[in-house]
PDB file of C-alpha atoms in Angstrom:
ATOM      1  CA  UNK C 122     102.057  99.791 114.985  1.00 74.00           C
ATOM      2  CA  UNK C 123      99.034 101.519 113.889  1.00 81.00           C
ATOM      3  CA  UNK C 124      96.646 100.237 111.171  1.00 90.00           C
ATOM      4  CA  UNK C 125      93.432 101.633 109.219  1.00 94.00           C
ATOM      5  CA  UNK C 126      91.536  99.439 107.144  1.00 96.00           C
ATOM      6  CA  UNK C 127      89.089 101.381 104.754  1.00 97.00           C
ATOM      7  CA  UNK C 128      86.158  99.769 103.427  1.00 96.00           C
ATOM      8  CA  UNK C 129      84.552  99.589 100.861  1.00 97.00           C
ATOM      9  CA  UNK C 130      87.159 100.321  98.328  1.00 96.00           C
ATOM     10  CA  UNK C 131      84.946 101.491  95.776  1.00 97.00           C
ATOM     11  CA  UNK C 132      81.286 102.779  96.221  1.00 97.00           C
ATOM     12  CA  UNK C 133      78.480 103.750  93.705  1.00 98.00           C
ATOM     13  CA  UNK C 134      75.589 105.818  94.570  1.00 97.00           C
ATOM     14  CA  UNK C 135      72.696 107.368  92.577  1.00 97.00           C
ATOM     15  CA  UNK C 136      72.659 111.501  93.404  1.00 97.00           C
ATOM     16  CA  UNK C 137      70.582 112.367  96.425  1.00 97.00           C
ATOM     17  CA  UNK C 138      71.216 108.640  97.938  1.00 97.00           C
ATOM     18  CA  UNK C 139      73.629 108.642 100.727  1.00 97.00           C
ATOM     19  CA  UNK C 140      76.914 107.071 101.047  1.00 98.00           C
ATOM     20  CA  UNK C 141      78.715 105.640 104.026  1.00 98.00           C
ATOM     21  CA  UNK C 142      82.135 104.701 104.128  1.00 98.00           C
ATOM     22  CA  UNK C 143      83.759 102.693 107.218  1.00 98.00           C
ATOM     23  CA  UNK C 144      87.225 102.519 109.065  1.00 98.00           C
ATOM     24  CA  UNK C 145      88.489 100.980 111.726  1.00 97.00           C
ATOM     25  CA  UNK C 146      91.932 101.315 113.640  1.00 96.00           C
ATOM     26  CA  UNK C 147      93.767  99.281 115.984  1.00 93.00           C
ATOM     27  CA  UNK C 148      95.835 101.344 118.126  1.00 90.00           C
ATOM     28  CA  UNK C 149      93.668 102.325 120.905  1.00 89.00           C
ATOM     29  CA  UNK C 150      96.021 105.712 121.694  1.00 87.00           C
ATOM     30  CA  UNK C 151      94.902 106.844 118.086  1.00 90.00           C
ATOM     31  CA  UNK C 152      92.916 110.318 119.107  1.00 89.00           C
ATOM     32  CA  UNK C 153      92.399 112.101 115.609  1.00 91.00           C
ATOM     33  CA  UNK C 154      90.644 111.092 112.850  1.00 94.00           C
ATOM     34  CA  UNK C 155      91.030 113.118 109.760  1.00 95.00           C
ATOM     35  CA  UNK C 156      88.704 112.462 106.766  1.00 97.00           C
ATOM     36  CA  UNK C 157      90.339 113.873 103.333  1.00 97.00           C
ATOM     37  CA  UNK C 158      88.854 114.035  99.985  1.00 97.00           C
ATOM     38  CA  UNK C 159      91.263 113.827  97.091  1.00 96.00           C
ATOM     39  CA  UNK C 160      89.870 115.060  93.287  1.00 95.00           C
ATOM     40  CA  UNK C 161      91.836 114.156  90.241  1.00 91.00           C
ATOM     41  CA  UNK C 162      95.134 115.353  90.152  1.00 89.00           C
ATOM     42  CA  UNK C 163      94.923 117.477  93.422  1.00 92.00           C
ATOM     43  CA  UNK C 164      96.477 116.535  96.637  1.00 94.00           C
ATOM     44  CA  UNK C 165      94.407 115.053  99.701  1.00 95.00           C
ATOM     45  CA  UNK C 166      92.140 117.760 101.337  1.00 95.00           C
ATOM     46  CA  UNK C 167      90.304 117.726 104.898  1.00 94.00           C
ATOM     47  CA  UNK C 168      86.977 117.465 105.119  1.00 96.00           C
ATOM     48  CA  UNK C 169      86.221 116.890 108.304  1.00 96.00           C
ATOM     49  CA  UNK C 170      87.935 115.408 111.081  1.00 94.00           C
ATOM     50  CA  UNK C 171      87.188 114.232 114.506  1.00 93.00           C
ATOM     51  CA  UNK C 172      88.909 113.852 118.264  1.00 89.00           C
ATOM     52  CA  UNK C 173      88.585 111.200 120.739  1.00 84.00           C
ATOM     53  CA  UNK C 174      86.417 113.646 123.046  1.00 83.00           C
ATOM     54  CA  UNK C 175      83.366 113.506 120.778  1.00 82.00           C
ATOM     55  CA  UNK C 176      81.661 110.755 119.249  1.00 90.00           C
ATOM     56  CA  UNK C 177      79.410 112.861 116.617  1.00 94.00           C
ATOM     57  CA  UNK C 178      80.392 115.827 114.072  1.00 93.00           C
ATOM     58  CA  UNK C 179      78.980 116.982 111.424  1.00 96.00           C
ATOM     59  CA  UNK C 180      79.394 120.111 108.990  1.00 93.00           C
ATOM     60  CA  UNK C 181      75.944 120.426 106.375  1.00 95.00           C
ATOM     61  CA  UNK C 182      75.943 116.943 104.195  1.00 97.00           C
ATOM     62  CA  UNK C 183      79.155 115.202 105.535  1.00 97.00           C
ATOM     63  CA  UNK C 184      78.893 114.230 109.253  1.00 97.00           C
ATOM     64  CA  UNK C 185      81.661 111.325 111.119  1.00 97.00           C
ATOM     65  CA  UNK C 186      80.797 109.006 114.102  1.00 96.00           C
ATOM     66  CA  UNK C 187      83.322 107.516 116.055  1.00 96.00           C
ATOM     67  CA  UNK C 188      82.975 104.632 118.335  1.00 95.00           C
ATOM     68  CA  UNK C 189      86.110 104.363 120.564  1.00 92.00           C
ATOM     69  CA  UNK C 190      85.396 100.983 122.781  1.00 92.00           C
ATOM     70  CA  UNK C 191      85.125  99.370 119.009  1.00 94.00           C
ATOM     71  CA  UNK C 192      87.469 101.432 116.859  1.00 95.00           C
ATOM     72  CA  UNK C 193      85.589 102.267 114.280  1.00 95.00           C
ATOM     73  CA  UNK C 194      85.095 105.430 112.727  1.00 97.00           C
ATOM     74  CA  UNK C 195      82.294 106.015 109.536  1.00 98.00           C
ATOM     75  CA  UNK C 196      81.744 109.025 106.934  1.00 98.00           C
ATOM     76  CA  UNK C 197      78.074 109.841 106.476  1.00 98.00           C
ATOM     77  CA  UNK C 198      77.224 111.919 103.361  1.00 98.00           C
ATOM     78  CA  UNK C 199      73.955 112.894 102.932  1.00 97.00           C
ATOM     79  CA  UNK C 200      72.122 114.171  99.463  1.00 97.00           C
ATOM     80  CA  UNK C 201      74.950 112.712  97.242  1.00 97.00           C
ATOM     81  CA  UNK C 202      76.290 115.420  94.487  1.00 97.00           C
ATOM     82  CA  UNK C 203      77.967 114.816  91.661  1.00 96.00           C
ATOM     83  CA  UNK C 204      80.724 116.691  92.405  1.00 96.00           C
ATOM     84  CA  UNK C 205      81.172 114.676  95.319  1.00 97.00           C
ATOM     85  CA  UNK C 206      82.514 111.746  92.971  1.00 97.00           C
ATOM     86  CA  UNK C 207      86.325 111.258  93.994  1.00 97.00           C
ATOM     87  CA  UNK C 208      88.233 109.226  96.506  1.00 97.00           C
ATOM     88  CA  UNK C 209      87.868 109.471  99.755  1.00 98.00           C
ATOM     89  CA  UNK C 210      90.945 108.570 102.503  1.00 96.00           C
ATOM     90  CA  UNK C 211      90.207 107.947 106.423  1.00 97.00           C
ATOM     91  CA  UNK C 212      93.516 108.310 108.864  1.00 95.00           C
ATOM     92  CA  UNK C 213      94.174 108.157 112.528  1.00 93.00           C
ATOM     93  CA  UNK C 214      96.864 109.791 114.760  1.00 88.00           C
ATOM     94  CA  UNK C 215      98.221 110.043 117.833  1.00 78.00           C
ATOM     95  CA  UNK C 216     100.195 112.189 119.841  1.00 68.00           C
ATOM     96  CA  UNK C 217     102.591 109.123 121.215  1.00 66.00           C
ATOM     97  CA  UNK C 218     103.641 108.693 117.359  1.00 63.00           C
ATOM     98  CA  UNK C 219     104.629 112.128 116.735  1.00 67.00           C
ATOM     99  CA  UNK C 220     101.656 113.163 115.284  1.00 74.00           C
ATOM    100  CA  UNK C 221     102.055 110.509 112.247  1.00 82.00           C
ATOM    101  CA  UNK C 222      98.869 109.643 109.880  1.00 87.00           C
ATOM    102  CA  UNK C 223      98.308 106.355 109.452  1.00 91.00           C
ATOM    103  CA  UNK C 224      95.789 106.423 106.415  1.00 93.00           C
ATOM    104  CA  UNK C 225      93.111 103.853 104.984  1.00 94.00           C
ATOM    105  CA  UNK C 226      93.652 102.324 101.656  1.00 94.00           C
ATOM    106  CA  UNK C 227      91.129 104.828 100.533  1.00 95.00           C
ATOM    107  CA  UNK C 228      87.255 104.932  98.585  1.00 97.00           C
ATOM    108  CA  UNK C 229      86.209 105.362  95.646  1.00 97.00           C
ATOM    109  CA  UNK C 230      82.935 107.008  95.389  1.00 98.00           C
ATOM    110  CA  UNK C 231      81.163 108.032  92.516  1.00 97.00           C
ATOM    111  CA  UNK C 232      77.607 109.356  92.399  1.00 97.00           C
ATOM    112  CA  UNK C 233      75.677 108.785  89.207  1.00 96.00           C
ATOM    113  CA  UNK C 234      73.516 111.878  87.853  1.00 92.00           C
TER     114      UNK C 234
ATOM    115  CA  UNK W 499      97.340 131.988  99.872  1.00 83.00           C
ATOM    116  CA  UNK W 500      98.389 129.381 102.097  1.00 82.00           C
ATOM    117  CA  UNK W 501      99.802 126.391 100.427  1.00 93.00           C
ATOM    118  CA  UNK W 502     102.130 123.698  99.530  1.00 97.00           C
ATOM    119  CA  UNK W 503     104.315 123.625  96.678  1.00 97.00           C
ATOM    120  CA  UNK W 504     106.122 120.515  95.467  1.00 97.00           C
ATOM    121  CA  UNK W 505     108.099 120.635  91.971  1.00 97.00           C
ATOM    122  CA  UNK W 506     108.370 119.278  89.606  1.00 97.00           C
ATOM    123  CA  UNK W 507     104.293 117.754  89.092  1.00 96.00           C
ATOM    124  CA  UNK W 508     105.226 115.082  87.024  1.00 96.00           C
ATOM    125  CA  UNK W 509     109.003 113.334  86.049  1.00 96.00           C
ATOM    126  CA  UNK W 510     110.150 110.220  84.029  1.00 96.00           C
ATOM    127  CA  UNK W 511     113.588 109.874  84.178  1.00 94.00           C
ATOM    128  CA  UNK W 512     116.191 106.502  84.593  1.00 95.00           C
ATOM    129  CA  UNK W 513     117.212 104.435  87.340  1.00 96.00           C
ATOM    130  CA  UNK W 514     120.427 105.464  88.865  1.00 95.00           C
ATOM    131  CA  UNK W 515     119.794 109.294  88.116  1.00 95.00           C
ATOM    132  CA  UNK W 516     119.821 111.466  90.785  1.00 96.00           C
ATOM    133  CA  UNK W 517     116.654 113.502  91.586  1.00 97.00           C
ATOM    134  CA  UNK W 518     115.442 116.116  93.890  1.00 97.00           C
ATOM    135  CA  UNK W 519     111.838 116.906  94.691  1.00 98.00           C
ATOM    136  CA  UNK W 520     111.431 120.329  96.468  1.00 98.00           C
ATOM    137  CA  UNK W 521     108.641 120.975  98.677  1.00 98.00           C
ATOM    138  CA  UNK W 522     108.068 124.402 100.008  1.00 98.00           C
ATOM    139  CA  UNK W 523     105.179 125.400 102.503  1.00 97.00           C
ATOM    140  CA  UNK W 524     103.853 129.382 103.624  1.00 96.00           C
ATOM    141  CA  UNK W 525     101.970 128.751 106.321  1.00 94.00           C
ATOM    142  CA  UNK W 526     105.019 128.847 108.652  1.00 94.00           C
ATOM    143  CA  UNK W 527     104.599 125.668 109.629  1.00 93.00           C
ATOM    144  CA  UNK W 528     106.887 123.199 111.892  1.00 93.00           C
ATOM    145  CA  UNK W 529     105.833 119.838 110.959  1.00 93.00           C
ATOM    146  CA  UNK W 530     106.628 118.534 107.397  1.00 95.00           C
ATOM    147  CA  UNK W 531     106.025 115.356 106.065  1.00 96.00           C
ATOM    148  CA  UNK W 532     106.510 113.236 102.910  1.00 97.00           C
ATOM    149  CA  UNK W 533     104.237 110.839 101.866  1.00 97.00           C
ATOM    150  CA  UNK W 534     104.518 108.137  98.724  1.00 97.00           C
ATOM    151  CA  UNK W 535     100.819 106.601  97.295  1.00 95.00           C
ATOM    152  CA  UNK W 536     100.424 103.619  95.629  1.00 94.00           C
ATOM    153  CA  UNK W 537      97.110 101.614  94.335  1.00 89.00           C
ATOM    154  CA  UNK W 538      94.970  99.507  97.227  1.00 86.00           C
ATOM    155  CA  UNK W 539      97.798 101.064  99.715  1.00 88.00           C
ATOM    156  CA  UNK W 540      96.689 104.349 100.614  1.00 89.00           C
ATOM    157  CA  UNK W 541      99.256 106.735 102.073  1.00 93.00           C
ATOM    158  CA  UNK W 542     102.368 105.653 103.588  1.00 94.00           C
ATOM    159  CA  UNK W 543     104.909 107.931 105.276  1.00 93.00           C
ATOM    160  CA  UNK W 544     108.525 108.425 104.177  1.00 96.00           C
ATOM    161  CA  UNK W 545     110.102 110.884 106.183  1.00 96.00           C
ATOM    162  CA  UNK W 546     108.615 113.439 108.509  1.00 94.00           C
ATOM    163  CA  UNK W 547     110.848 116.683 110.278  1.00 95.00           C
ATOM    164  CA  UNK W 548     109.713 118.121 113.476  1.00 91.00           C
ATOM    165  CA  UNK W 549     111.626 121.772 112.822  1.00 91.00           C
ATOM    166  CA  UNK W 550     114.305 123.093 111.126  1.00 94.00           C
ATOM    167  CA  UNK W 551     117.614 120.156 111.554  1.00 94.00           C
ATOM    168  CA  UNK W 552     115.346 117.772 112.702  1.00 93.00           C
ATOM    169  CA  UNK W 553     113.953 114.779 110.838  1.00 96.00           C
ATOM    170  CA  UNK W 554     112.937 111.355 110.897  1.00 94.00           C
ATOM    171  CA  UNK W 555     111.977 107.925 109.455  1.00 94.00           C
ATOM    172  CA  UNK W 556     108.677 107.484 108.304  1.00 92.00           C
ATOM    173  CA  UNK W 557     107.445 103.981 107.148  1.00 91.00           C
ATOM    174  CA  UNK W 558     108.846 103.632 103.885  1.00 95.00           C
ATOM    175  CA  UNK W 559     112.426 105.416 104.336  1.00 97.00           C
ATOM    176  CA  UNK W 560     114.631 103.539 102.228  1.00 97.00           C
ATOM    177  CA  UNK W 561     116.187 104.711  99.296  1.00 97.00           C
ATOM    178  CA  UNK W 562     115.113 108.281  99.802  1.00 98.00           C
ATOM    179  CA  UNK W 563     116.521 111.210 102.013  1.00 98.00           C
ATOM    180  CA  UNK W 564     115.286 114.508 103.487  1.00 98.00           C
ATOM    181  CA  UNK W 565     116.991 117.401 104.840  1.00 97.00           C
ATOM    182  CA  UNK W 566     115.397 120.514 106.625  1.00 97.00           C
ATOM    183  CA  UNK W 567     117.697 123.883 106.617  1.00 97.00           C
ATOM    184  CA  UNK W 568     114.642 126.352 106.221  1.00 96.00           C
ATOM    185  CA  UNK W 569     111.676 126.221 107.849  1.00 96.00           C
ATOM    186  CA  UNK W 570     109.482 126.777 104.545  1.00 97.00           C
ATOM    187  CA  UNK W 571     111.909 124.042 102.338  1.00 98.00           C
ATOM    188  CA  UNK W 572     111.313 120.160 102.743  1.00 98.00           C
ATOM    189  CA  UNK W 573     113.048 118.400  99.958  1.00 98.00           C
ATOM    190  CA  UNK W 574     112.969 114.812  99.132  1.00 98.00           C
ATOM    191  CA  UNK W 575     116.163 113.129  97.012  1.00 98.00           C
ATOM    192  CA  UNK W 576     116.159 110.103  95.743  1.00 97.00           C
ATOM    193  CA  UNK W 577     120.173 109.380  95.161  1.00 95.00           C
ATOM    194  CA  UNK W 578     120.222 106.321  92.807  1.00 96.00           C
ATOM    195  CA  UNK W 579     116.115 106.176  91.897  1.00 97.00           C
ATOM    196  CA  UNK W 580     115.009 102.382  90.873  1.00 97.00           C
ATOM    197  CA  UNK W 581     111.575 101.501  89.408  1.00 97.00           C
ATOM    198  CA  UNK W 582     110.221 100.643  92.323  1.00 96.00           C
ATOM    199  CA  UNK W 583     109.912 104.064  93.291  1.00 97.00           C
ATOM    200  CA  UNK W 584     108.135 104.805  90.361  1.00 97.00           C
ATOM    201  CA  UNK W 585     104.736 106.264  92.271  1.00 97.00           C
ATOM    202  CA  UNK W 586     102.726 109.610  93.268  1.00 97.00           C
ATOM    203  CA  UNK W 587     104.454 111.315  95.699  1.00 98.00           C
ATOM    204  CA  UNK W 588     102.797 114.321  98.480  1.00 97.00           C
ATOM    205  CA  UNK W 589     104.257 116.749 100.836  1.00 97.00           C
ATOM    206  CA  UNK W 590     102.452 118.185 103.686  1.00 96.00           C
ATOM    207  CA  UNK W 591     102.409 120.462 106.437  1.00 95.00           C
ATOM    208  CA  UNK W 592     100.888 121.723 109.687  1.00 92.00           C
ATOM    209  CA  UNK W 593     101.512 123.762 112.547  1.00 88.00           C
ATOM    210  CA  UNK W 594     102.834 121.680 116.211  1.00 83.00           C
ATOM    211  CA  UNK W 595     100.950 122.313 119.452  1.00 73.00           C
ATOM    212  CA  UNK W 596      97.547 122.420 120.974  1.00 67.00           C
ATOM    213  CA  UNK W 597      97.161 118.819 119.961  1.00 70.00           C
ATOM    214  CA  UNK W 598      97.008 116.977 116.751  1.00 74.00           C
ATOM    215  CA  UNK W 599      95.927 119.832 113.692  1.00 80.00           C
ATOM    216  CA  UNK W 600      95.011 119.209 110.032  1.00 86.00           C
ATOM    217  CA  UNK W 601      97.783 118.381 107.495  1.00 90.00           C
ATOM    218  CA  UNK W 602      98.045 120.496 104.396  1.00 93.00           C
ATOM    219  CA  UNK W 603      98.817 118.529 101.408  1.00 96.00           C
ATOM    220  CA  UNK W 604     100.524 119.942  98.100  1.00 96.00           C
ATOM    221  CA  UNK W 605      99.297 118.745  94.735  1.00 95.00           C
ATOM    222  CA  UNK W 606     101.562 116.111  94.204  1.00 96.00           C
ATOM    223  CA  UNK W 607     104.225 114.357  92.546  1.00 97.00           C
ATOM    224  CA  UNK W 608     104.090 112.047  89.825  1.00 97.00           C
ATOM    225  CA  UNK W 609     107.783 110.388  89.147  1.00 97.00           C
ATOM    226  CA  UNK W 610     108.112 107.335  86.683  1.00 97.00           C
ATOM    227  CA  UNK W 611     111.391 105.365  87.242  1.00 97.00           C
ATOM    228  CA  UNK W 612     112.485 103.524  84.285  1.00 95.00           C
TER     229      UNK W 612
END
């Protein structure tokens, strides 16, 4: 079946820096990638999320690549805010497995002031 | 406003005791979905229902059950609950067609097994 491995599994950045955090998948009918940020106590929330059609999107500081031949996929966020701090979960999905998320193990990222 | 509710947010209770978590969703949605997280393991499916009657093993099915009567209700029993259970536990919810869509997560909840 389907696997995601998330790295890295903790990341520190100084505000304004930017952070990058990496995925890769192995199933190669995976053709949604879903990025979701999850605060304290709150449940998972998109932030973005890509399709197997496009290799590039991006939505003001937070943009995602995806590279299908190696099956990786990366967040890119630009001009690191505080309130960006919180832990970040990649996933993949395809249509052949009902639509199931397969998620990374997840990042913590935490921007210093 | 569109969301998903799960109750209760937080339980402790004893192995062997019976417990329901309820999950309700307004967005009319089809697809519901319960998911367990634990430390270093991210997300990991437990049961998922296409419509109303129909659901289905996730990953991590056993020891827990589902049932789907309503569209809007997606609860999650755990019949005889034992410690290993004991984690933080999310419902979500999107709509079928055109393609995969964005899942809508509830807040969570947080169940100690003693």
């Amino acid at each position: 079946g389907e696997n995601v491995e998330q790295h890295p599994s903790t990341l520190s950045v100084q505000e304004g820096d930017s952070a990058v955090i990496k995925c890769t998948y192995s199933d190669s009918a995976s053709n949604y990638f879903p990025w979701y940020k999850q605060e304290l106590g709150k449940g998972p929330q998109l932030i973005i999320d890509i399709r197997s059609n496009v290799g590039e999107k991006k939505d003001q500081r937070i943009a995602v690549t995806l590279n299908k031949t190696a099956k990786h996929f990366s967040l890119h966020i630009t001009e690191t805010q505080p309130e960006d701090s919180a832990v970040y979960f990649c996933a993949a999905s395809s249509m052949d497995s009902s639509y199931k998320l397969i998620f990374g193990s997840g990042t913590r990222l935490l921007v210093r002031p | 406003e569109a969301q998903v509710t799960q109750n209760p947010r937080y339980l402790i209770t004893v192995t062997g005791k019976k417990l329901t978590v309820t999950c309700s969703q307004n967005m009319n949605h089809e697809y519901m979905s319960w998911y367990r997280q634990d430390p270093g393991l991210g997300l990991r499916q437990i049961y998922y229902s296409m419509n109303v009657e129909v659901t289905d093993k996730g990953d991590v099915p056993e020891g827990y059950k589902v049932s789907r009567k309503e569209k809007r209700n997606f609860p999650l029993i755990l019949e005889s609950p034992s410690p290993n259970q004991t984690s933080l536990y999310f419902c979500a919810s999107r709509p079928l067609g055109r393609g995969n869509q964005p899942q809508h997560f509830g807040d969570g909840t947080r169940l100690s097994i003693l």
